[in-house]
């Protein structure tokens, strides 16, 4: 196997979450190891492209209501056919979302990696029942069914998907923390301790639970500020902060570069998450890798990643439980917090070793490229 193609619409600096950073990190590792890597994404507006060492292709999307995703899939397949003639492809990796693999007609084996929890958490379809989303879901199901192999980031995600779609062959390989991030630039922040949330600011991510919990106890801990880092989709929270006269204690930073996120993680005392559903959130792993105390919701993936009260805290998704957890943690000594954080780092280092996981992926791609 010499040439692998990733399909990814979130490669930084485009609007991105853990998926984009995972692909960027994996592609860079493969490039360093001597593999030819191409990352192809589809965008409504072609954003600025960073100077990556591997090949990056950005295709324009079709702006046709309802049937646009279908035409996007077809256009992608024709581009892959064109690329394959010039630079033969050994393996293609599709994300599960949007179901690009449903229309795969190139004589090249392909992998589908399960990223999108919106469509199959607990074996149910989530989201608005619009025609566009239903079409995407059907494409996604067909893509998973047709894949040479399906890669899941957790056992719980794989179980959920198998309730909905017949999977021919599968493997479980976790996400990892890559060590090849840019150098962190020092910035000026408040001297207060930081309670940090990294990810899209939305109701789905439980940001209302986080904010309401913090506002209830903010007066008890005047030395702690709450920071939200990520795309803002929930502007009502900003209005609530303004009405509560807490704009100096609750900060919405919007999307930031990887180096800025790393700087905030380094400064944070506690990282907090309250998502309704997740697969294997890279933000959680990164926080643990930086020896941070973690508060996460009681969802299936949590128990695969966190040992409750030992290397983090698993909390029911209610404001009361989050308040109780925050009170308990903020009253711990700095030594106790450091001990929990170090246990979290040790746990991540053991489970999600970069070299080990990269090699597992290479072995998987090599095996299907020969089949």
Coordinates of C-alpha atoms in Angstrom, one line a residue:
X1 CA 0.0 0.0 0.0
X2 CA 1.5 3.3 -1.1
X3 CA -1.3 5.8 -1.8
X4 CA -4.2 6.4 0.6
X5 CA -7.0 8.9 0.1
X6 CA -9.0 10.4 3.0
X7 CA -12.4 12.0 2.3
X8 CA -12.8 14.8 4.9
X9 CA -14.8 18.1 4.8
X10 CA -13.3 19.4 8.0
X11 CA -9.6 19.6 7.4
X12 CA -8.3 22.7 9.3
X13 CA -8.4 25.6 8.9
X14 CA -11.9 24.9 7.7
X15 CA -14.6 24.8 10.3
X16 CA -13.5 21.7 12.1
X17 CA -13.9 19.4 15.0
X18 CA -12.1 16.3 16.1
X19 CA -12.7 14.6 12.8
X20 CA -10.7 17.2 10.9
X21 CA -7.8 17.2 13.4
X22 CA -7.8 13.4 13.4
X23 CA -7.4 13.2 9.6
X24 CA -4.8 16.0 9.6
X25 CA -2.7 14.3 12.2
X26 CA -3.0 10.8 10.7
X27 CA -2.2 12.2 7.2
X28 CA 0.9 14.0 8.5
X29 CA 2.1 10.8 10.3
X30 CA 1.7 8.7 7.2
X31 CA 3.5 11.3 5.1
X32 CA 6.4 11.3 7.5
X33 CA 6.5 7.5 7.2
X34 CA 6.8 7.8 3.4
X35 CA 3.2 7.1 2.3
X36 CA 1.5 9.2 -0.4
X37 CA -1.5 10.8 1.1
X38 CA -4.4 12.8 -0.5
X39 CA -7.1 14.5 1.5
X40 CA -10.2 15.5 -0.5
X41 CA -13.0 17.6 0.9
X42 CA -16.2 19.2 -0.4
X43 CA -17.1 22.8 0.5
X44 CA -19.7 25.4 -0.4
X45 CA -16.9 28.0 -0.2
X46 CA -13.4 26.9 -0.8
X47 CA -11.5 28.1 2.3
X48 CA -7.9 29.0 2.6
X49 CA -5.6 25.9 2.5
X50 CA -2.8 25.5 5.0
X51 CA 0.6 24.5 3.7
X52 CA 0.3 20.8 4.4
X53 CA 3.1 18.4 3.3
X54 CA 0.5 16.1 1.8
X55 CA -1.9 16.6 -1.1
X56 CA -5.1 18.6 -0.3
X57 CA -8.0 18.8 -2.8
X58 CA -11.0 21.0 -2.2
X59 CA -14.1 20.5 -4.4
X60 CA -17.1 22.8 -4.7
X61 CA -20.5 21.6 -3.4
X62 CA -23.7 21.7 -5.4
X63 CA -26.2 24.2 -4.1
X64 CA -29.4 22.3 -5.0
X65 CA -32.0 21.8 -2.3
X66 CA -32.7 18.2 -1.2
X67 CA -30.8 16.5 -4.0
X68 CA -27.5 18.4 -3.7
X69 CA -25.9 15.7 -1.5
X70 CA -26.5 13.1 -4.3
X71 CA -24.8 15.3 -6.9
X72 CA -21.9 15.9 -4.5
X73 CA -21.4 12.1 -4.1
X74 CA -21.4 11.6 -7.9
X75 CA -19.0 14.4 -8.5
X76 CA -16.6 13.1 -5.8
X77 CA -16.6 9.6 -7.5
X78 CA -15.8 11.1 -10.9
X79 CA -12.9 13.1 -9.4
X80 CA -11.6 9.9 -7.6
X81 CA -11.7 8.1 -11.0
X82 CA -9.7 10.9 -12.6
X83 CA -7.2 10.9 -9.7
X84 CA -6.8 7.1 -9.8
X85 CA -5.7 7.2 -13.5
X86 CA -2.9 9.7 -12.7
X87 CA -1.9 8.5 -9.3
X88 CA -3.2 4.9 -8.6
X89 CA -5.0 4.7 -5.3
X90 CA -4.6 1.7 -3.0
X91 CA -7.2 2.5 -0.3
X92 CA -9.9 5.1 0.2
X93 CA -11.2 6.0 3.6
X94 CA -14.7 7.6 3.8
X95 CA -16.3 9.1 6.9
X96 CA -19.7 7.7 7.6
X97 CA -21.5 11.0 7.5
X98 CA -23.1 12.0 4.2
X99 CA -22.6 8.4 2.9
X100 CA -20.0 9.2 0.2
X101 CA -19.3 5.5 -0.1
X102 CA -22.8 4.6 -1.2
X103 CA -21.9 5.6 -4.8
X104 CA -18.4 4.1 -4.8
X105 CA -17.8 2.6 -8.2
X106 CA -14.0 2.7 -8.4
X107 CA -12.3 -0.7 -8.3
X108 CA -10.4 0.3 -5.2
X109 CA -11.2 -1.1 -1.7
X110 CA -12.6 1.4 0.8
X111 CA -13.0 1.8 4.5
X112 CA -15.8 3.6 6.4
X113 CA -14.8 5.1 9.7
X114 CA -17.7 5.7 12.2
X115 CA -17.6 9.3 13.3
X116 CA -21.2 10.7 13.2
X117 CA -23.1 9.8 16.3
X118 CA -26.1 11.9 15.2
X119 CA -27.4 9.1 13.0
X120 CA -27.1 6.0 15.1
X121 CA -26.6 6.6 18.8
X122 CA -28.3 3.7 20.7
X123 CA -29.5 2.3 17.4
X124 CA -31.9 5.2 16.7
X125 CA -32.1 7.9 14.0
X126 CA -31.6 11.4 15.4
X127 CA -32.2 14.8 13.8
X128 CA -35.0 16.6 12.0
X129 CA -37.0 14.3 9.6
X130 CA -36.3 16.5 6.6
X131 CA -36.0 15.0 3.2
X132 CA -32.3 16.0 3.0
X133 CA -31.4 14.3 6.3
X134 CA -33.3 11.2 5.5
X135 CA -31.5 10.9 2.1
X136 CA -28.2 11.4 3.9
X137 CA -29.1 8.7 6.4
X138 CA -30.0 6.2 3.7
X139 CA -26.7 7.0 1.8
X140 CA -24.8 6.6 5.1
X141 CA -26.4 3.2 5.8
X142 CA -25.6 2.0 2.2
X143 CA -22.0 3.2 2.5
X144 CA -21.5 1.3 5.7
X145 CA -23.0 -1.8 4.2
X146 CA -20.9 -1.7 1.0
X147 CA -17.6 -1.0 2.8
X148 CA -14.8 -3.6 2.6
X149 CA -14.3 -2.9 6.3
X150 CA -15.9 -0.6 8.9
X151 CA -13.7 1.0 11.6
X152 CA -15.4 2.0 14.8
X153 CA -13.7 4.2 17.4
X154 CA -15.5 2.4 20.3
X155 CA -17.3 -0.9 21.0
X156 CA -20.4 1.0 22.0
X157 CA -20.6 2.8 18.7
X158 CA -20.2 -0.5 16.8
X159 CA -23.0 -2.1 18.8
X160 CA -25.3 0.8 17.9
X161 CA -24.5 0.7 14.2
X162 CA -25.1 -3.1 14.0
X163 CA -28.7 -2.6 15.2
X164 CA -29.3 -0.5 12.0
X165 CA -27.0 -1.8 9.3
X166 CA -25.6 -5.2 8.3
X167 CA -21.8 -4.9 8.5
X168 CA -19.7 -7.4 6.6
X169 CA -16.4 -6.9 8.4
X170 CA -15.4 -4.6 11.2
X171 CA -12.5 -3.5 13.5
X172 CA -12.3 -1.3 16.6
X173 CA -9.5 1.2 16.6
X174 CA -9.6 4.2 19.0
X175 CA -8.9 7.8 18.1
X176 CA -5.6 9.1 19.3
X177 CA -3.8 12.2 20.4
X178 CA -1.2 13.3 17.9
X179 CA 2.0 14.9 19.1
X180 CA 2.7 16.8 15.8
X181 CA 0.8 20.0 16.7
X182 CA 2.2 23.5 16.1
X183 CA 4.3 25.2 18.8
X184 CA 2.1 26.9 21.4
X185 CA 2.2 30.7 21.5
X186 CA 1.9 32.3 24.9
X187 CA -1.2 34.5 25.4
X188 CA -2.5 36.7 28.1
X189 CA -5.4 35.3 30.1
X190 CA -7.2 36.1 33.3
X191 CA -5.3 35.0 36.4
X192 CA -8.5 33.1 37.5
X193 CA -8.7 29.4 37.3
X194 CA -10.3 28.2 34.0
X195 CA -13.2 25.8 33.6
X196 CA -13.0 24.9 29.9
X197 CA -15.3 23.5 27.3
X198 CA -13.9 22.6 23.9
X199 CA -16.3 21.9 21.0
X200 CA -19.3 23.4 19.2
X201 CA -21.3 25.6 21.4
X202 CA -24.8 24.0 21.0
X203 CA -27.6 22.4 22.9
X204 CA -26.6 19.0 21.6
X205 CA -23.2 19.5 23.3
X206 CA -25.0 20.3 26.5
X207 CA -23.6 23.8 26.7
X208 CA -26.8 25.0 28.4
X209 CA -26.3 22.5 31.2
X210 CA -22.7 23.6 31.6
X211 CA -23.6 27.3 31.7
X212 CA -26.6 27.0 34.0
X213 CA -24.6 24.9 36.4
X214 CA -21.7 27.4 36.5
X215 CA -24.0 30.4 37.0
X216 CA -25.6 28.6 40.0
X217 CA -22.2 28.3 41.8
X218 CA -20.2 31.2 40.3
X219 CA -20.6 33.3 43.5
X220 CA -19.2 30.5 45.6
X221 CA -16.0 30.3 43.5
X222 CA -15.1 33.9 42.4
X223 CA -11.6 32.8 41.3
X224 CA -13.0 30.5 38.5
X225 CA -14.0 31.6 34.9
X226 CA -15.8 29.5 32.3
X227 CA -14.4 29.5 28.8
X228 CA -16.2 28.1 25.7
X229 CA -14.0 27.4 22.7
X230 CA -15.6 26.4 19.4
X231 CA -18.2 27.3 16.8
X232 CA -21.2 29.1 18.3
X233 CA -24.6 27.7 17.3
X234 CA -26.4 28.7 20.5
X235 CA -26.5 32.5 20.8
X236 CA -29.2 32.4 23.5
X237 CA -26.4 31.4 25.9
X238 CA -24.5 34.7 25.2
X239 CA -27.7 36.6 25.9
X240 CA -28.2 34.8 29.2
X241 CA -24.6 35.6 30.2
X242 CA -25.2 39.3 29.4
X243 CA -28.5 39.4 31.4
X244 CA -26.7 37.8 34.4
X245 CA -23.9 40.4 34.2
X246 CA -21.3 37.6 33.9
X247 CA -19.5 38.7 30.8
X248 CA -16.3 39.0 32.7
X249 CA -16.6 35.4 34.1
X250 CA -18.0 33.6 31.1
X251 CA -16.1 33.9 27.8
X252 CA -17.1 32.7 24.3
X253 CA -13.9 32.6 22.2
X254 CA -15.4 31.1 19.1
X255 CA -13.2 28.9 16.8
X256 CA -9.5 29.0 17.5
X257 CA -6.3 27.6 16.0
X258 CA -4.9 24.3 17.3
X259 CA -2.1 26.1 19.0
X260 CA -4.5 28.4 20.8
X261 CA -6.7 25.5 21.9
X262 CA -3.5 23.7 23.3
X263 CA -2.7 26.9 25.2
X264 CA -6.1 27.0 26.8
X265 CA -5.9 23.3 27.6
X266 CA -2.6 23.9 29.3
X267 CA -4.1 26.8 31.3
X268 CA -7.3 25.0 32.3
X269 CA -7.9 23.6 35.8
X270 CA -10.9 21.5 34.8
X271 CA -12.4 20.5 31.4
X272 CA -16.1 20.0 31.3
X273 CA -18.4 18.3 28.7
X274 CA -22.1 17.5 28.7
X275 CA -22.8 16.1 25.2
X276 CA -26.1 14.3 24.6
X277 CA -24.1 11.8 22.4
X278 CA -20.5 11.2 21.3
X279 CA -18.5 8.5 19.6
X280 CA -14.9 8.9 20.8
X281 CA -14.5 12.6 21.4
X282 CA -10.9 13.7 20.6
X283 CA -11.4 16.8 22.9
X284 CA -11.8 14.4 25.9
X285 CA -8.7 12.4 25.0
X286 CA -6.6 15.6 24.5
X287 CA -7.7 17.0 27.9
X288 CA -6.8 13.7 29.6
X289 CA -3.5 13.6 27.7
X290 CA -2.7 17.1 29.2
X291 CA -3.4 15.7 32.7
X292 CA -6.6 17.7 33.2
X293 CA -9.5 16.8 35.5
X294 CA -12.4 15.8 33.2
X295 CA -16.2 16.0 33.8
X296 CA -18.1 14.1 31.2
X297 CA -21.8 13.0 30.8
X298 CA -23.0 9.6 31.6
X299 CA -23.2 8.3 28.0
X300 CA -22.0 5.0 26.6
X301 CA -18.5 6.1 25.5
X302 CA -17.8 7.6 28.9
X303 CA -17.2 4.3 30.7
X304 CA -14.8 3.2 27.9
X305 CA -12.6 6.2 28.4
X306 CA -13.0 7.4 32.1
X307 CA -12.8 5.5 35.4
X308 CA -15.3 7.4 37.5
X309 CA -13.7 9.3 40.4
X310 CA -10.3 7.8 39.6
X311 CA -9.1 9.6 36.5
X312 CA -12.2 11.8 35.8
X313 CA -15.8 12.2 36.7
X314 CA -18.9 10.7 35.0
X315 CA -22.0 12.8 35.7
X316 CA -25.7 12.4 34.9
X317 CA -26.9 15.0 32.4
X318 CA -28.8 17.2 34.9
X319 CA -27.9 20.6 36.2
X320 CA -28.1 19.4 39.8
X321 CA -25.6 16.6 39.2
X322 CA -23.2 18.9 37.4
X323 CA -23.5 21.5 40.2
X324 CA -22.7 18.8 42.8
X325 CA -19.8 17.6 40.8
X326 CA -18.4 21.1 40.2
X327 CA -18.7 21.9 43.9
X328 CA -16.9 18.7 44.9
X329 CA -14.0 19.2 42.4
X330 CA -13.5 22.9 43.1
X331 CA -13.1 22.1 46.8
X332 CA -10.4 19.5 46.2
X333 CA -6.8 20.5 46.9
X334 CA -4.4 21.3 44.1
X335 CA -2.6 18.0 45.0
X336 CA -5.8 16.0 44.6
X337 CA -6.6 17.6 41.3
X338 CA -3.0 17.0 40.0
X339 CA -3.2 13.3 41.1
X340 CA -6.5 12.8 39.2
X341 CA -5.0 14.6 36.1
X342 CA -1.9 12.4 36.1
X343 CA -3.9 9.3 36.4
X344 CA -6.0 10.5 33.4
X345 CA -2.8 11.1 31.4
X346 CA -1.4 7.6 32.3
X347 CA -4.7 6.0 31.2
X348 CA -4.7 7.8 27.8
X349 CA -1.0 7.0 27.2
X350 CA -1.6 3.4 27.8
X351 CA -4.8 3.0 25.7
X352 CA -4.2 5.5 22.9
X353 CA -0.5 5.3 22.1
X354 CA 0.1 7.2 18.9
X355 CA 2.6 4.8 17.3
X356 CA 0.5 1.7 18.2
X357 CA -2.7 3.1 16.8
X358 CA -1.1 4.4 13.6
X359 CA 0.4 1.0 13.0
X360 CA -3.0 -0.7 13.6
X361 CA -4.5 1.5 10.9
X362 CA -1.7 0.9 8.5
X363 CA -2.0 -2.9 9.0
X364 CA -5.8 -2.6 8.3
X365 CA -5.4 -0.6 5.1
X366 CA -2.6 -2.8 3.9
X367 CA -4.7 -5.9 4.4
X368 CA -7.7 -4.7 2.5
X369 CA -5.6 -3.2 -0.3
X370 CA -4.2 -6.8 -0.9
X371 CA -7.7 -8.5 -0.7

